[in-house]
């Protein structure tokens, strides 16, 4: 499943609302920290955010941006503490709830993530990503029907949300509704035709449905987009085998092994070695 930290370093609202000379010292430090962070100087950015907090311990944006920097430095627990402080200071801080939810997902605390995404939706009911990521959290909790409702809500707001179609397809696959899953992968591809996973997963379903030619077509596209998908070579080899193309099958299995997918070795041993 897809996950990411969003909302780049957040400029304090007052920075755009008032002339620079009207900013407090703490707000100016946050802006300087943002500039450092956007240049990739996370340690310097962190120092500036900490100075901003020392200067004004009620500056929610300073905590938010320090949390963001901590997350980028793989200090997820530390980021959660700072995001929490930000929402304690500003209970309407949508970005802080959203990013804390993503951090909770990194920590596999999907229940806490759902609570924060729900808060984001209360504050911004037209945020498709909040519905989408809440659906992802529900998926991991095996709450498939509820996840589908959230993916549908995201798509109602943004009908081009490719990952929402993709995750709906994952749910439908879990529910055994393979024709619907194929349709949803097709819709994901129509919205964004450059993701190898979309083609690979659709190919896997076609393979299960014994549509081997269709599966090979999807595997071909997936490997064009990402030639390092070792298991996809193995799966394409399986499809070739059932299409009675033994040479093509063996070539794909052997290449999968070269890329590190050792499970293909049993297929090579069974079908590719000449009898003595």
C-alpha positions as a printed Julia matrix, in Angstrom:
276×3 Matrix{Float64}:
   0.0     0.0     0.0
   1.03    3.54   -0.58
   2.03    5.9     2.22
   3.82    9.22    2.34
   4.37   12.27    4.45
   2.59   15.19    2.85
   2.26   18.93    3.24
   5.78   20.28    2.79
   7.15   22.48    5.51
   4.19   24.63    6.43
   4.6    28.37    6.2
   2.89   30.11    9.1
  -0.38   31.64    8.01
   0.61   35.11    9.14
   3.54   35.02    6.74
   1.19   35.53    3.83
  -1.33   37.68    5.64
   0.91   40.45    6.98
   4.05   42.31    5.88
   7.27   40.67    7.03
   8.01   43.42    9.51
   4.8    42.51   11.37
   5.98   38.97   12.08
   7.17   37.99   15.53
  10.7    36.76   16.04
   9.41   33.22   16.47
   7.5    33.38   13.19
  10.57   34.7    11.36
  12.63   31.82   12.76
  10.06   29.35   11.48
  10.23   30.87    8.01
  14.03   30.64    8.04
  13.73   27.03    9.16
  11.32   26.28    6.33
  13.79   27.74    3.84
  16.57   25.56    5.24
  14.32   22.51    5.21
  13.31   23.04    1.6
  17.03   23.07    0.72
  17.49   19.74    2.47
  19.35   21.24    5.46
  17.25   19.4     8.03
  19.63   19.77   10.99
  19.82   23.54   10.52
  16.06   23.69   10.04
  15.55   21.76   13.27
  17.73   24.2    15.2
  15.73   27.15   13.89
  12.41   25.51   14.79
  13.73   24.83   18.29
  14.78   28.48   18.6
  11.3    29.48   17.49
   9.77   27.3    20.2
  12.07   28.74   22.86
  11.09   32.23   21.69
   7.36   31.41   21.71
   6.21   28.09   23.14
   2.68   28.72   21.77
   3.76   28.81   18.11
   1.95   25.77   16.69
   3.65   26.08   13.31
   7.07   25.73   14.95
   6.04   22.4    16.49
   4.46   21.25   13.23
   7.55   21.97   11.18
   9.89   20.43   13.76
   7.66   17.36   13.69
   7.91   17.22    9.92
  11.7    17.48   10.09
  11.86   14.76   12.75
   9.8    12.47   10.55
  12.14   13.02    7.63
  14.98   12.08   10.0
  13.13    8.84   10.84
  12.21    9.99   14.34
   8.56    9.03   13.94
   7.74    8.89   17.65
   9.31   12.32   18.15
   7.29   13.71   15.26
   4.07   12.39   16.78
   4.82   14.26   20.01
   5.35   17.52   18.13
   2.29   17.07   15.91
   0.32   16.45   19.1
   1.62   19.68   20.63
   0.67   21.54   17.45
  -2.96   20.37   17.61
  -3.11   21.07   21.35
  -2.18   24.68   20.53
  -4.44   24.86   17.48
  -7.33   22.39   17.42
  -8.08   23.28   13.77
  -4.58   22.53   12.46
  -5.59   20.22    9.59
  -2.06   19.53    8.35
  -0.93   18.5    11.82
  -3.78   16.0    12.22
  -3.14   14.66    8.73
   0.6    14.19    9.16
   0.2    12.76   12.66
  -2.18   10.21   11.15
   0.43    9.23    8.57
   3.01    8.94   11.34
   0.63    6.7    13.3
   0.33    4.53   10.18
   4.12    4.27   10.06
   3.92    3.0    13.64
   1.17    0.52   12.63
  -1.3     2.28   14.93
  -4.15    2.32   12.45
  -6.85    3.03   15.04
  -5.14    6.27   16.04
  -4.63    7.11   12.38
  -8.34    6.66   11.68
  -9.22    9.05   14.5
  -6.95   11.75   13.05
  -8.14   11.27    9.47
 -11.7    11.54   10.78
 -10.78   14.85   12.42
  -9.31   16.06    9.12
 -12.57   15.17    7.38
 -14.56   17.1     9.99
 -12.39   20.14    9.36
 -12.13   19.68    5.58
 -14.86   17.43    4.2
 -13.63   17.82    0.61
 -10.15   16.42    1.29
  -9.94   13.25   -0.86
  -6.62   12.17    0.66
  -8.11   12.02    4.15
 -10.8     9.61    2.96
  -8.25    7.63    0.95
  -5.74    7.18    3.78
  -8.49    6.42    6.27
  -9.58    3.72    3.86
  -6.0     2.39    3.76
  -5.93    2.22    7.57
  -9.23    0.32    7.55
  -7.87   -2.04    4.89
  -4.98   -2.98    7.18
  -7.53   -3.63    9.93
  -9.42   -5.93    7.5
 -12.45   -3.61    7.62
 -12.96   -4.01    3.88
 -16.51   -2.74    3.47
 -15.79    0.4     5.48
 -12.59    0.92    3.5
 -14.56    0.75    0.27
 -16.86    3.52    1.51
 -13.85    5.76    2.1
 -12.26    4.98   -1.27
 -15.59    5.78   -2.92
 -15.77    9.07   -1.0
 -12.29    9.99   -2.23
 -13.28    9.17   -5.81
 -16.49   11.17   -5.52
 -14.35   14.22   -4.78
 -11.6    13.35   -7.28
 -12.58   10.89  -10.01
  -8.96   10.78  -11.23
  -7.57    9.46   -7.93
  -5.7     6.45   -9.36
  -4.56    5.01   -6.02
  -8.16    4.95   -4.77
  -9.13    2.75   -7.74
  -6.02    0.63   -7.07
  -6.9     0.06   -3.41
 -10.54   -0.62   -4.24
  -9.21   -3.31   -6.58
  -7.15   -4.79   -3.72
 -10.29   -4.98   -1.58
 -12.3    -6.59   -4.37
  -9.56   -9.14   -4.86
  -9.73   -9.98   -1.16
 -13.5   -10.38   -1.51
 -13.05  -12.69   -4.54
 -14.72  -10.28   -6.98
 -12.03  -10.62   -9.64
 -13.91   -9.17  -12.63
 -14.61   -6.02  -10.62
 -10.97   -5.88   -9.53
  -9.81   -6.04  -13.16
 -12.19   -3.21  -14.04
 -10.86   -1.09  -11.17
  -7.23   -1.68  -12.14
  -8.2    -0.61  -15.65
  -9.67    2.6   -14.25
  -6.52    3.2   -12.2
  -4.44    2.76  -15.36
  -6.69    5.16  -17.27
  -6.14    7.76  -14.56
  -2.39    7.14  -14.29
  -0.82    4.79  -16.87
   2.72    4.88  -15.45
   2.54    2.67  -12.35
   3.96   -0.82  -12.81
   1.96   -2.19   -9.86
  -1.33   -1.46  -11.59
  -0.39   -3.58  -14.61
   1.3    -6.27  -12.52
  -1.71   -6.78  -10.25
  -4.15   -6.78  -13.14
  -1.91   -9.32  -14.85
  -1.97  -11.53  -11.75
  -5.77  -11.6   -11.77
  -5.88  -12.37  -15.49
  -3.46  -15.2   -14.83
  -5.76  -16.63  -12.14
  -8.63  -16.31  -14.62
  -6.52  -18.29  -17.14
  -6.34  -15.32  -19.49
  -2.64  -15.99  -20.04
  -2.27  -13.81  -23.11
  -3.85  -10.87  -21.28
  -1.63  -11.53  -18.27
   1.52  -11.49  -20.43
   0.42   -8.18  -21.96
   0.11   -6.63  -18.5
   3.39   -8.13  -17.3
   5.11   -6.73  -20.38
   3.88   -3.24  -19.57
   4.79   -3.57  -15.88
   8.33   -4.63  -16.76
   8.66   -1.84  -19.29
   7.89    0.62  -16.49
   9.99   -1.2   -13.88
  12.44   -3.8   -15.26
  13.55   -4.84  -11.76
  10.35   -6.68  -10.79
  11.87  -10.13  -10.34
   8.63  -11.86   -9.34
   6.88  -10.44  -12.39
   9.4   -12.19  -14.65
   8.61  -15.41  -12.81
   4.87  -14.84  -13.19
   5.3   -14.07  -16.88
   7.26  -17.31  -17.16
   4.31  -19.17  -15.62
   1.95  -17.59  -18.13
   4.24  -18.48  -21.03
   4.38  -22.05  -19.78
   0.61  -22.38  -19.91
   0.7   -20.82  -23.38
   3.0   -23.77  -24.27
   5.98  -21.44  -24.84
   8.5   -23.41  -22.81
  11.51  -21.46  -24.11
   9.92  -18.13  -23.14
   8.95  -19.55  -19.77
  12.46  -20.77  -18.98
  14.04  -17.49  -20.08
  11.76  -15.57  -17.72
  12.27  -17.92  -14.78
  16.04  -17.8   -15.18
  16.02  -14.02  -15.36
  13.87  -13.87  -12.23
  16.51  -15.96  -10.46
  19.26  -13.62  -11.67
  17.35  -10.74  -10.1
  17.1   -12.6    -6.8
  13.71  -14.32   -6.96
  14.92  -17.78   -5.96
  11.42  -19.29   -5.85
  11.61  -19.54   -9.64
  14.36  -22.15   -9.27
  11.84  -24.93   -8.68
  10.19  -24.13  -12.02
  13.56  -24.25  -13.76
  14.37  -27.57  -12.08
  11.02  -29.06  -13.09
  10.63  -27.8   -16.62
  13.85  -26.36  -18.0
  16.61  -28.9   -17.34
  17.28  -31.44  -20.07
  16.85  -35.08  -18.98
  20.07  -37.07  -18.66
